[in-house]
Short mmCIF file of C-alpha atoms and ligand atoms in Angstrom, two decimals:
data_model
loop_
_atom_site.label_atom_id
_atom_site.label_comp_id
_atom_site.label_asym_id
_atom_site.label_seq_id
_atom_site.Cartn_x
_atom_site.Cartn_y
_atom_site.Cartn_z
CA MET T 577 0.00 0.00 0.00
CA ALA T 578 2.79 2.40 0.93
CA ILE T 579 4.47 1.71 -2.39
CA LEU T 580 1.23 2.24 -4.28
CA LEU T 581 0.65 5.54 -2.53
CA PHE T 582 4.20 6.58 -3.30
CA LEU T 583 3.76 5.77 -6.98
CA PHE T 584 0.45 7.58 -6.99
CA PHE T 585 1.80 10.79 -5.53
CA THR T 586 5.04 10.82 -7.50
CA SER T 587 3.23 10.42 -10.77
CA ILE T 588 0.25 12.69 -10.09
CA LEU T 589 2.12 15.52 -8.47
CA SER T 590 5.57 14.76 -9.80
CA ILE T 591 7.02 16.16 -6.60
CA SER T 592 9.84 13.68 -6.67
CA TYR T 593 10.80 10.72 -8.75
CA SER T 594 13.93 8.67 -8.99
CA SER T 595 15.98 10.70 -11.37
CA PRO T 596 16.59 9.50 -14.92
CA LEU T 597 18.94 12.47 -15.43
CA PRO T 598 22.13 11.79 -17.32
CA VAL T 599 25.25 12.40 -15.27
CA ASN T 600 26.88 15.56 -16.56
CA ALA T 601 28.87 17.53 -14.05
CA SER T 602 29.19 20.60 -16.29
CA GLY T 603 25.43 21.17 -16.59
CA ASN T 604 23.26 22.79 -13.91
CA ILE T 605 20.81 19.96 -13.38
CA SER T 606 18.08 21.95 -11.69
CA ALA T 607 18.21 24.68 -14.34
CA ARG T 608 18.11 22.06 -17.07
CA ARG T 609 15.21 20.20 -15.55
CA GLN T 610 13.29 23.46 -15.38
CA ALA T 611 14.10 24.01 -19.03
CA GLY T 612 12.80 20.53 -19.86
CA CYS T 613 16.08 18.87 -20.77
CA GLY T 614 17.56 16.11 -18.67
CA THR T 615 14.13 14.71 -17.83
CA GLY T 616 14.90 11.29 -19.30
CA ASN T 617 12.88 11.98 -22.44
CA PRO T 618 15.41 10.67 -24.97
CA VAL T 619 14.29 12.93 -27.84
CA ASP T 620 14.39 16.15 -25.81
CA ASP T 621 17.61 15.23 -24.02
CA CYS T 622 19.24 14.71 -27.41
CA TRP T 623 18.94 18.42 -28.38
CA ARG T 624 17.29 20.55 -25.69
CA CYS T 625 20.37 20.59 -23.46
CA ASP T 626 22.21 22.58 -26.12
CA PRO T 627 21.81 26.35 -25.70
CA CYS T 628 23.21 26.72 -29.22
CA TRP T 629 20.38 24.65 -30.74
CA ALA T 630 19.79 27.39 -33.32
CA ASP T 631 23.31 26.94 -34.73
CA ASN T 632 22.99 23.15 -34.69
CA ARG T 633 19.47 22.69 -35.98
CA GLN T 634 20.23 19.64 -38.09
CA ARG T 635 21.32 17.69 -35.00
CA LEU T 636 17.61 17.15 -34.45
CA ALA T 637 17.65 14.69 -37.36
CA ASP T 638 19.64 12.26 -35.18
CA CYS T 639 17.21 12.47 -32.25
CA ALA T 640 14.23 10.41 -33.45
CA ILE T 641 13.27 7.22 -31.65
CA GLY T 642 11.07 4.26 -32.49
CA PHE T 643 9.98 3.12 -35.92
CA GLY T 644 10.46 6.61 -37.39
CA ARG T 645 14.06 6.84 -36.18
CA ASN T 646 15.49 6.72 -39.72
CA ALA T 647 13.60 9.84 -40.81
CA ILE T 648 16.37 12.32 -41.53
CA GLY T 649 14.19 14.98 -43.14
CA GLY T 650 16.25 17.67 -44.84
CA LYS T 651 19.51 16.72 -43.14
CA GLY T 652 22.50 17.68 -45.27
CA GLY T 653 20.41 20.16 -47.26
CA ARG T 654 20.43 23.95 -47.34
CA THR T 655 18.46 26.07 -44.90
CA TYR T 656 15.36 27.66 -46.43
CA VAL T 657 13.78 30.53 -44.49
CA VAL T 658 10.04 31.12 -44.72
CA THR T 659 9.51 34.88 -44.77
CA ASP T 660 6.04 35.03 -46.35
CA PRO T 661 3.00 33.50 -44.62
CA GLY T 662 0.93 33.83 -47.80
CA ASP T 663 -0.33 31.17 -50.18
CA GLU T 664 -1.68 33.29 -53.04
CA ASP T 665 -1.21 30.86 -55.90
CA PRO T 666 -0.72 27.27 -54.72
CA ALA T 667 -0.04 26.03 -58.27
CA ASN T 668 2.89 28.49 -58.59
CA PRO T 669 4.08 29.14 -55.04
CA ALA T 670 6.12 32.29 -54.46
CA PRO T 671 9.69 32.07 -53.15
CA GLY T 672 9.64 32.76 -49.40
CA THR T 673 6.42 30.84 -48.78
CA LEU T 674 6.29 27.53 -46.93
CA ARG T 675 4.74 25.83 -49.95
CA TYR T 676 7.64 26.91 -52.19
CA GLY T 677 10.13 25.20 -49.84
CA LEU T 678 8.02 22.06 -49.53
CA VAL T 679 7.82 21.40 -53.28
CA GLN T 680 11.54 21.74 -54.06
CA ASP T 681 13.32 18.58 -55.21
CA GLU T 682 16.47 19.10 -53.12
CA PRO T 683 16.70 18.34 -49.38
CA LEU T 684 15.80 21.45 -47.36
CA TRP T 685 15.82 22.37 -43.70
CA ILE T 686 12.90 24.80 -43.53
CA ILE T 687 12.82 27.43 -40.77
CA PHE T 688 10.74 30.56 -40.11
CA ALA T 689 11.92 34.17 -40.00
CA CYS T 690 9.29 35.27 -37.49
CA ASN T 691 6.01 34.31 -35.85
CA MET T 692 3.36 33.65 -38.47
CA THR T 693 -0.02 32.10 -39.21
CA ILE T 694 -0.32 30.25 -42.52
CA ARG T 695 -3.76 29.45 -44.00
CA PRO T 696 -3.01 27.14 -46.92
CA LYS T 697 -5.54 27.36 -49.74
CA ARG T 698 -4.79 23.79 -50.78
CA GLU T 699 -3.25 20.91 -48.86
CA LEU T 700 0.45 21.46 -48.16
CA VAL T 701 2.02 18.61 -50.09
CA VAL T 702 5.41 17.76 -48.58
CA SER T 703 8.08 16.29 -50.85
CA SER T 704 10.87 13.94 -49.71
CA HIS T 705 13.83 15.09 -47.60
CA LYS T 706 12.23 18.09 -45.94
CA THR T 707 12.33 19.23 -42.33
CA VAL T 708 9.79 21.83 -41.22
CA ASP T 709 11.43 23.26 -38.10
CA GLY T 710 9.32 25.77 -36.16
CA ARG T 711 11.83 26.34 -33.37
CA GLY T 712 12.44 30.00 -32.60
CA ALA T 713 9.12 31.21 -33.99
CA SER T 714 5.50 30.65 -33.16
CA VAL T 715 4.12 29.08 -36.35
CA VAL T 716 0.45 28.22 -36.76
CA VAL T 717 -0.75 26.27 -39.80
CA GLY T 718 -4.46 25.80 -40.55
CA GLU T 719 -6.89 28.32 -39.07
CA GLY T 720 -9.53 27.45 -41.65
CA GLY T 721 -7.06 26.42 -44.36
CA ALA T 722 -5.76 23.00 -45.37
CA CYS T 723 -2.76 21.37 -43.64
CA PHE T 724 0.09 18.90 -44.24
CA THR T 725 0.04 15.84 -46.51
CA VAL T 726 2.91 13.41 -47.10
CA ARG T 727 1.93 11.15 -50.03
CA ASN T 728 4.17 8.40 -51.37
CA ARG T 729 7.23 10.28 -50.08
CA SER T 730 9.90 9.61 -47.49
CA ASN T 731 12.16 11.34 -44.99
CA VAL T 732 10.02 14.09 -43.61
CA ILE T 733 10.31 15.74 -40.19
CA ILE T 734 7.65 18.16 -38.94
CA HIS T 735 8.71 19.76 -35.67
CA GLY T 736 7.44 22.56 -33.46
CA ILE T 737 4.39 23.66 -35.44
CA THR T 738 0.92 24.44 -34.09
CA ILE T 739 -1.54 22.75 -36.43
CA ARG T 740 -5.14 23.66 -35.75
CA GLY T 741 -8.39 24.42 -37.48
CA CYS T 742 -7.47 22.34 -40.56
CA ARG T 743 -10.34 22.15 -43.03
CA PRO T 744 -10.98 20.29 -46.32
CA ALA T 745 -9.65 21.99 -49.42
CA PRO T 746 -10.14 21.47 -53.15
CA LYS T 747 -7.56 19.68 -55.30
CA SER T 748 -4.19 21.42 -55.45
CA SER T 749 -3.82 20.79 -59.19
CA ALA T 750 -5.13 18.42 -61.80
CA ARG T 751 -1.80 16.57 -61.86
CA THR T 752 -0.78 16.13 -58.22
CA GLY T 753 -3.98 17.06 -56.53
CA HIS T 754 -6.48 15.26 -54.41
CA LEU T 755 -9.20 16.48 -52.20
CA SER T 756 -7.86 16.90 -48.68
CA ASP T 757 -10.32 15.84 -46.03
CA GLY T 758 -9.10 18.22 -43.36
CA ASP T 759 -6.42 16.22 -41.52
CA GLY T 760 -3.74 18.03 -39.52
CA VAL T 761 -1.04 15.74 -40.91
CA SER T 762 -2.03 13.08 -43.44
CA ILE T 763 0.61 10.42 -44.10
CA PHE T 764 -0.34 8.25 -47.08
CA GLY T 765 1.82 5.51 -48.61
CA ALA T 766 4.86 7.18 -47.03
CA ARG T 767 7.83 6.03 -45.02
CA ASP T 768 10.36 7.46 -42.55
CA VAL T 769 8.23 10.31 -41.26
CA TRP T 770 8.64 11.92 -37.83
CA VAL T 771 6.18 14.36 -36.30
CA ASP T 772 7.63 15.81 -33.09
CA ARG T 773 6.64 18.60 -30.71
CA CYS T 774 3.59 19.73 -32.61
CA THR T 775 0.47 21.13 -30.98
CA LEU T 776 -2.57 19.70 -32.75
CA GLU T 777 -6.22 20.54 -32.22
CA ASP T 778 -9.65 20.93 -33.76
CA CYS T 779 -9.33 19.68 -37.33
CA ALA T 780 -12.11 18.53 -39.67
CA ASP T 781 -10.77 14.97 -39.91
CA GLY T 782 -7.89 13.33 -37.99
CA LEU T 783 -5.12 15.23 -36.22
CA VAL T 784 -2.50 12.77 -37.51
CA ASP T 785 -3.69 10.01 -39.87
CA VAL T 786 -1.23 7.40 -41.11
CA ILE T 787 -2.68 5.19 -43.83
CA ALA T 788 -2.14 3.21 -47.03
CA ALA T 789 0.80 1.06 -45.87
CA SER T 790 2.80 3.99 -44.52
CA THR T 791 5.58 2.72 -42.28
CA GLY T 792 8.59 3.88 -40.31
CA VAL T 793 6.56 6.61 -38.61
CA THR T 794 6.97 8.18 -35.16
CA VAL T 795 4.67 10.75 -33.54
CA SER T 796 6.34 12.07 -30.39
CA ASN T 797 6.11 14.87 -27.84
CA CYS T 798 2.93 16.27 -29.33
CA LEU T 799 0.02 17.85 -27.50
CA LEU T 800 -3.34 16.74 -28.90
CA THR T 801 -6.48 18.42 -27.56
CA ASN T 802 -10.07 19.43 -28.38
CA HIS T 803 -10.83 16.96 -31.10
CA ASN T 804 -12.95 13.88 -31.74
CA LYS T 805 -10.92 11.35 -33.79
CA ALA T 806 -7.29 12.01 -32.88
CA MET T 807 -5.11 9.47 -34.69
CA LEU T 808 -6.04 6.87 -37.29
CA LEU T 809 -3.37 4.29 -38.15
CA GLY T 810 -4.70 2.24 -41.08
CA HIS T 811 -7.97 3.24 -42.70
CA ASN T 812 -9.76 0.18 -44.04
CA ASP T 813 -10.34 -3.38 -42.74
CA GLY T 814 -9.95 -4.67 -46.29
CA TYR T 815 -6.56 -3.04 -46.96
CA GLU T 816 -4.17 -5.87 -46.08
CA ASP T 817 -1.07 -3.98 -47.27
CA ASP T 818 -1.34 -2.19 -43.92
CA ARG T 819 0.28 -5.26 -42.37
CA ALA T 820 3.54 -3.47 -43.22
CA MET T 821 2.70 -0.52 -40.98
CA ARG T 822 5.10 0.18 -38.09
CA VAL T 823 4.22 3.27 -36.06
CA THR T 824 5.53 4.55 -32.72
CA VAL T 825 3.43 6.93 -30.61
CA ALA T 826 5.54 8.16 -27.68
CA PHE T 827 5.79 10.97 -25.10
CA ASN T 828 2.60 12.66 -26.29
CA ARG T 829 -0.10 14.22 -24.16
CA PHE T 830 -3.58 13.16 -25.21
CA GLY T 831 -6.21 15.57 -23.94
CA PRO T 832 -8.06 17.21 -22.51
CA GLY T 833 -10.99 17.34 -24.88
CA LEU T 834 -10.33 14.20 -26.96
CA VAL T 835 -12.98 11.57 -27.65
CA GLN T 836 -11.38 8.55 -29.39
CA ARG T 837 -8.54 7.15 -31.57
CA MET T 838 -5.43 7.74 -29.44
CA PRO T 839 -4.69 5.86 -31.70
CA ARG T 840 -7.08 3.56 -33.63
CA CYS T 841 -5.04 0.83 -35.35
CA ARG T 842 -5.37 -1.72 -38.16
CA PHE T 843 -3.21 -4.70 -39.25
CA GLY T 844 0.32 -3.46 -38.47
CA VAL T 845 2.52 -3.15 -35.37
CA PHE T 846 2.01 -0.16 -33.12
CA HIS T 847 4.10 0.87 -30.12
CA VAL T 848 2.29 3.26 -27.79
CA VAL T 849 4.88 4.25 -25.20
CA ASN T 850 5.17 6.75 -22.32
CA ASN T 851 2.19 8.88 -23.28
CA ASP T 852 0.03 10.81 -20.85
CA TYR T 853 -3.71 10.34 -21.26
CA VAL T 854 -5.86 13.03 -19.69
CA ASN T 855 -9.35 11.58 -19.99
CA TRP T 856 -11.11 10.24 -23.12
CA GLY T 857 -14.73 10.50 -24.21
CA LYS T 858 -15.20 7.03 -25.75
CA TYR T 859 -11.90 5.13 -25.69
CA ALA T 860 -8.17 5.79 -25.87
CA ILE T 861 -6.56 2.91 -27.78
CA GLY T 862 -8.60 0.89 -30.23
CA GLY T 863 -8.60 -0.92 -33.51
CA SER T 864 -9.81 -3.64 -35.78
CA ALA T 865 -8.38 -6.11 -38.32
CA SER T 866 -6.03 -7.83 -35.89
CA PRO T 867 -3.46 -5.10 -35.17
CA THR T 868 -0.55 -5.74 -32.79
CA ILE T 869 -0.52 -3.08 -30.07
CA LEU T 870 2.06 -2.68 -27.33
CA SER T 871 0.96 -0.17 -24.69
CA ARG T 872 4.05 0.38 -22.56
CA GLY T 873 4.67 2.73 -19.65
CA ASN T 874 1.74 5.05 -20.35
CA ARG T 875 -0.25 6.96 -17.77
CA PHE T 876 -4.01 6.64 -18.17
CA CYS T 877 -6.23 8.90 -16.12
CA ALA T 878 -9.86 8.00 -16.77
CA GLY T 879 -12.80 10.36 -16.66
CA LYS T 880 -16.33 8.96 -16.86
CA LYS T 881 -15.29 6.31 -19.35
CA LYS T 882 -12.98 3.80 -17.68
CA GLU T 883 -11.98 1.32 -20.39
CA VAL T 884 -8.85 2.36 -22.29
CA THR T 885 -9.41 -0.11 -25.12
CA LYS T 886 -12.01 -0.77 -27.79
CA ARG T 887 -12.26 -3.49 -30.45
CA ASP T 888 -14.06 -1.62 -33.19
CA GLY T 889 -16.89 -3.27 -35.07
CA ASP T 890 -17.60 -5.59 -32.13
CA PRO T 891 -15.85 -8.72 -33.41
CA PRO T 892 -16.64 -11.92 -31.46
CA LYS T 893 -14.35 -12.60 -28.51
CA SER T 894 -13.14 -15.81 -30.18
CA GLU T 895 -11.73 -13.54 -32.88
CA TRP T 896 -10.22 -10.61 -30.91
CA GLN T 897 -8.72 -12.89 -28.29
CA LYS T 898 -6.09 -13.73 -30.91
CA TRP T 899 -5.03 -10.10 -31.41
CA ASN T 900 -1.85 -9.17 -29.51
CA TRP T 901 -2.82 -6.19 -27.38
CA ILE T 902 -0.37 -5.91 -24.48
CA SER T 903 -0.36 -3.50 -21.56
CA ASP T 904 3.08 -3.52 -19.96
CA GLY T 905 3.89 -1.26 -17.02
CA ASP T 906 1.05 1.19 -17.67
CA LEU T 907 -0.15 3.29 -14.72
CA MET T 908 -3.93 3.38 -14.28
CA PHE T 909 -5.80 6.10 -12.38
CA ASN T 910 -9.41 6.72 -11.51
CA GLY T 911 -10.54 3.23 -12.48
CA ALA T 912 -8.90 3.10 -15.92
CA PHE T 913 -8.45 -0.42 -17.26
CA PHE T 914 -6.97 -2.05 -20.37
CA THR T 915 -8.48 -5.21 -21.84
CA ALA T 916 -5.48 -7.20 -23.05
CA SER T 917 -5.54 -10.08 -25.51
CA GLY T 918 -3.22 -12.42 -27.37
CA GLY T 919 0.31 -12.90 -26.19
CA PRO T 920 3.66 -11.19 -26.35
CA GLY T 921 5.08 -12.10 -29.73
CA ALA T 922 8.50 -10.92 -30.89
CA GLU T 923 6.96 -7.72 -32.24
CA VAL T 924 5.72 -6.54 -28.87
CA LYS T 925 9.10 -6.52 -27.16
CA ALA T 926 9.46 -3.19 -25.35
CA PRO T 927 11.50 -0.67 -27.30
CA SER T 928 14.78 0.21 -25.59
CA PHE T 929 13.90 3.88 -25.12
CA ALA T 930 10.83 3.11 -22.96
CA LYS T 931 10.94 4.49 -19.41
CA PRO T 932 8.83 3.57 -16.39
CA ALA T 933 5.38 5.17 -16.41
CA SER T 934 6.28 7.09 -13.24
CA PHE T 935 8.52 9.33 -15.40
CA VAL T 936 5.73 10.23 -17.81
CA ALA T 937 4.71 13.43 -15.98
CA PRO T 938 8.12 15.16 -16.17
CA MET T 939 8.82 13.74 -19.65
CA THR T 940 5.58 15.09 -21.15
CA ALA T 941 5.13 18.23 -19.01
CA SER T 942 5.89 20.55 -21.94
CA ALA T 943 4.38 18.42 -24.73
CA GLY T 944 3.60 20.34 -27.92
CA ALA T 945 5.38 23.16 -29.72
CA LEU T 946 7.95 24.93 -27.56
CA SER T 947 8.71 28.61 -27.30
CA CYS T 948 12.48 28.78 -27.95
CA SER T 949 14.88 31.74 -28.03
CA LYS T 950 18.24 31.71 -29.72
CA GLY T 951 21.15 31.34 -27.33
CA SER T 952 19.28 29.77 -24.45
CA LEU T 953 17.98 26.34 -23.56
CA CYS T 954 14.78 25.57 -25.38
C1 LIG N 761 27.09 18.43 -20.54
O1 LIG N 761 26.22 19.55 -20.58
C2 LIG N 761 26.77 20.66 -21.28
C3 LIG N 761 25.83 21.85 -21.12
O2 LIG N 761 24.51 21.49 -21.38
C4 LIG N 761 27.00 20.24 -22.74
O3 LIG N 761 27.55 21.31 -23.47
C5 LIG N 761 27.97 19.05 -22.78
O4 LIG N 761 28.10 18.59 -24.10
C6 LIG N 761 27.44 17.92 -21.91
N1 LIG N 761 28.46 16.87 -21.83
C7 LIG N 761 28.19 15.58 -21.97
C8 LIG N 761 29.34 14.63 -21.80
O5 LIG N 761 27.06 15.17 -22.21
C1 LIG N 762 21.27 26.34 -11.17
O1 LIG N 762 20.04 26.84 -11.73
C2 LIG N 762 19.09 27.25 -10.75
C3 LIG N 762 17.78 27.54 -11.48
O2 LIG N 762 17.96 28.36 -12.59
C4 LIG N 762 19.65 28.44 -10.03
O3 LIG N 762 18.73 28.86 -9.05
C5 LIG N 762 20.98 28.02 -9.35
O4 LIG N 762 21.57 29.15 -8.75
C6 LIG N 762 21.96 27.43 -10.37
N1 LIG N 762 23.11 26.86 -9.67
C7 LIG N 762 24.37 27.07 -10.07
C8 LIG N 762 25.43 26.42 -9.26
O5 LIG N 762 24.63 27.76 -11.07
C1 LIG N 763 6.27 35.26 -31.02
O1 LIG N 763 5.42 34.38 -30.30
C2 LIG N 763 5.86 34.12 -28.99
C3 LIG N 763 5.00 33.00 -28.42
O2 LIG N 763 3.65 33.27 -28.62
C4 LIG N 763 5.80 35.40 -28.17
O3 LIG N 763 6.26 35.16 -26.87
C5 LIG N 763 6.70 36.43 -28.85
O4 LIG N 763 6.59 37.66 -28.18
C6 LIG N 763 6.30 36.60 -30.32
N1 LIG N 763 7.29 37.43 -30.95
C7 LIG N 763 6.97 38.52 -31.64
C8 LIG N 763 8.10 39.29 -32.23
O5 LIG N 763 5.81 38.89 -31.76
C1 LIG N 764 1.10 6.25 -54.61
O1 LIG N 764 1.71 5.03 -54.95
C2 LIG N 764 0.77 4.02 -55.30
C3 LIG N 764 1.51 2.72 -55.45
O2 LIG N 764 2.72 2.90 -56.13
C4 LIG N 764 0.04 4.46 -56.57
O3 LIG N 764 -0.93 3.48 -56.90
C5 LIG N 764 -0.66 5.79 -56.29
O4 LIG N 764 -1.26 6.26 -57.48
C6 LIG N 764 0.32 6.81 -55.78
N1 LIG N 764 -0.42 7.98 -55.36
C7 LIG N 764 0.01 9.22 -55.56
C8 LIG N 764 -0.89 10.29 -55.07
O5 LIG N 764 1.06 9.47 -56.07
#
């Protein structure tokens, strides 16, 4: 009982926890913990302890974890600075706009000259080898416009962007266009994509949807709020190519104000690790079509609805009992419970970066886009 109470208070109040801080005598540990680095979050600790982050932006490309860890984005490419928040003519984007950078063939590390709000008139189609790096500016994409799409491309990093109010938009052009359905980030037939430290809310469709056999994807350190269907991983029970999907969802904060799909999975292998769940309206983690789900070291705080899990489409128990849905080291509060099934196959082995659930509070405290200034810790 004493141990349970201890775990309860350390994780709810995060007043003290056994420190995962790296030993580094030259750093001021308490200052760094305040700044959010040195918390044990392996992605943040990889770059946030560097006050010169703005001179070493491309280091971020080596900081991904999980299935999306090979996403190098625009590493090795030139820096492209967005100076113009406009999107006057999506078919012929003007130099200085975000869209112009995103459609170039060469690798680019895209940064922003100042705070800006971008309302894309058509979906923002991202080509291969691009990093969209919002650090140092407050960048909002959406606000009634369309948002990001990665289609049949690879090596994309989207970091530090607030993506909200994304709405459907007409085709971008007869040749490359498709109707966007209003996702925040739509990842379709793509591989090696990493979405990190984005703030996502209130879009017409999903906040981050990963479909059509996309694989090698990580969504980390994001803050997802005020939305119904948060994250769809695999879109159709008949689309067996989704067996190839490998997606990691780690260090995110889900809620408040979310209803379902955190995430909703089909066919592939999904690692849901060290996330903080602040309530859910219907369910948190769900799926259909026999997905393999490892829920490891998450913190689930239930509201009215207590069950974390949902097998969509109400398959018979004889069927879903064979699906590998594992809860390993999750912390449950306020009556939350996970209905496990199947067994631990090779694919559900805990990833090496996973930390105990008692560290989730400090590791996700600043989830979402950060406010960073040049020359100081971010
Ligand atoms: C220790 O921290 C300082 C300041 O954050 C950093 O510059 C240095 O590279 C770190 N050293 C090691 C060994 O991690
Ligand atoms: C370390 O940082 C804390 C918080 O910013 C500050 O109060 C303290 O004086 C610093 N300690 C040293 C030795 O610099
Ligand atoms: C940019 O946005 C940040 C965060 O909202 C704010 O603190 C800062 O003052 C803004 N900078 C300018 C120049 O408006
Ligand atoms: C994506 O690739 C698939 C398979 O190669 C192809 O059928 C589809 O037309 C492509 N879609 C786009 C938008 O390029």
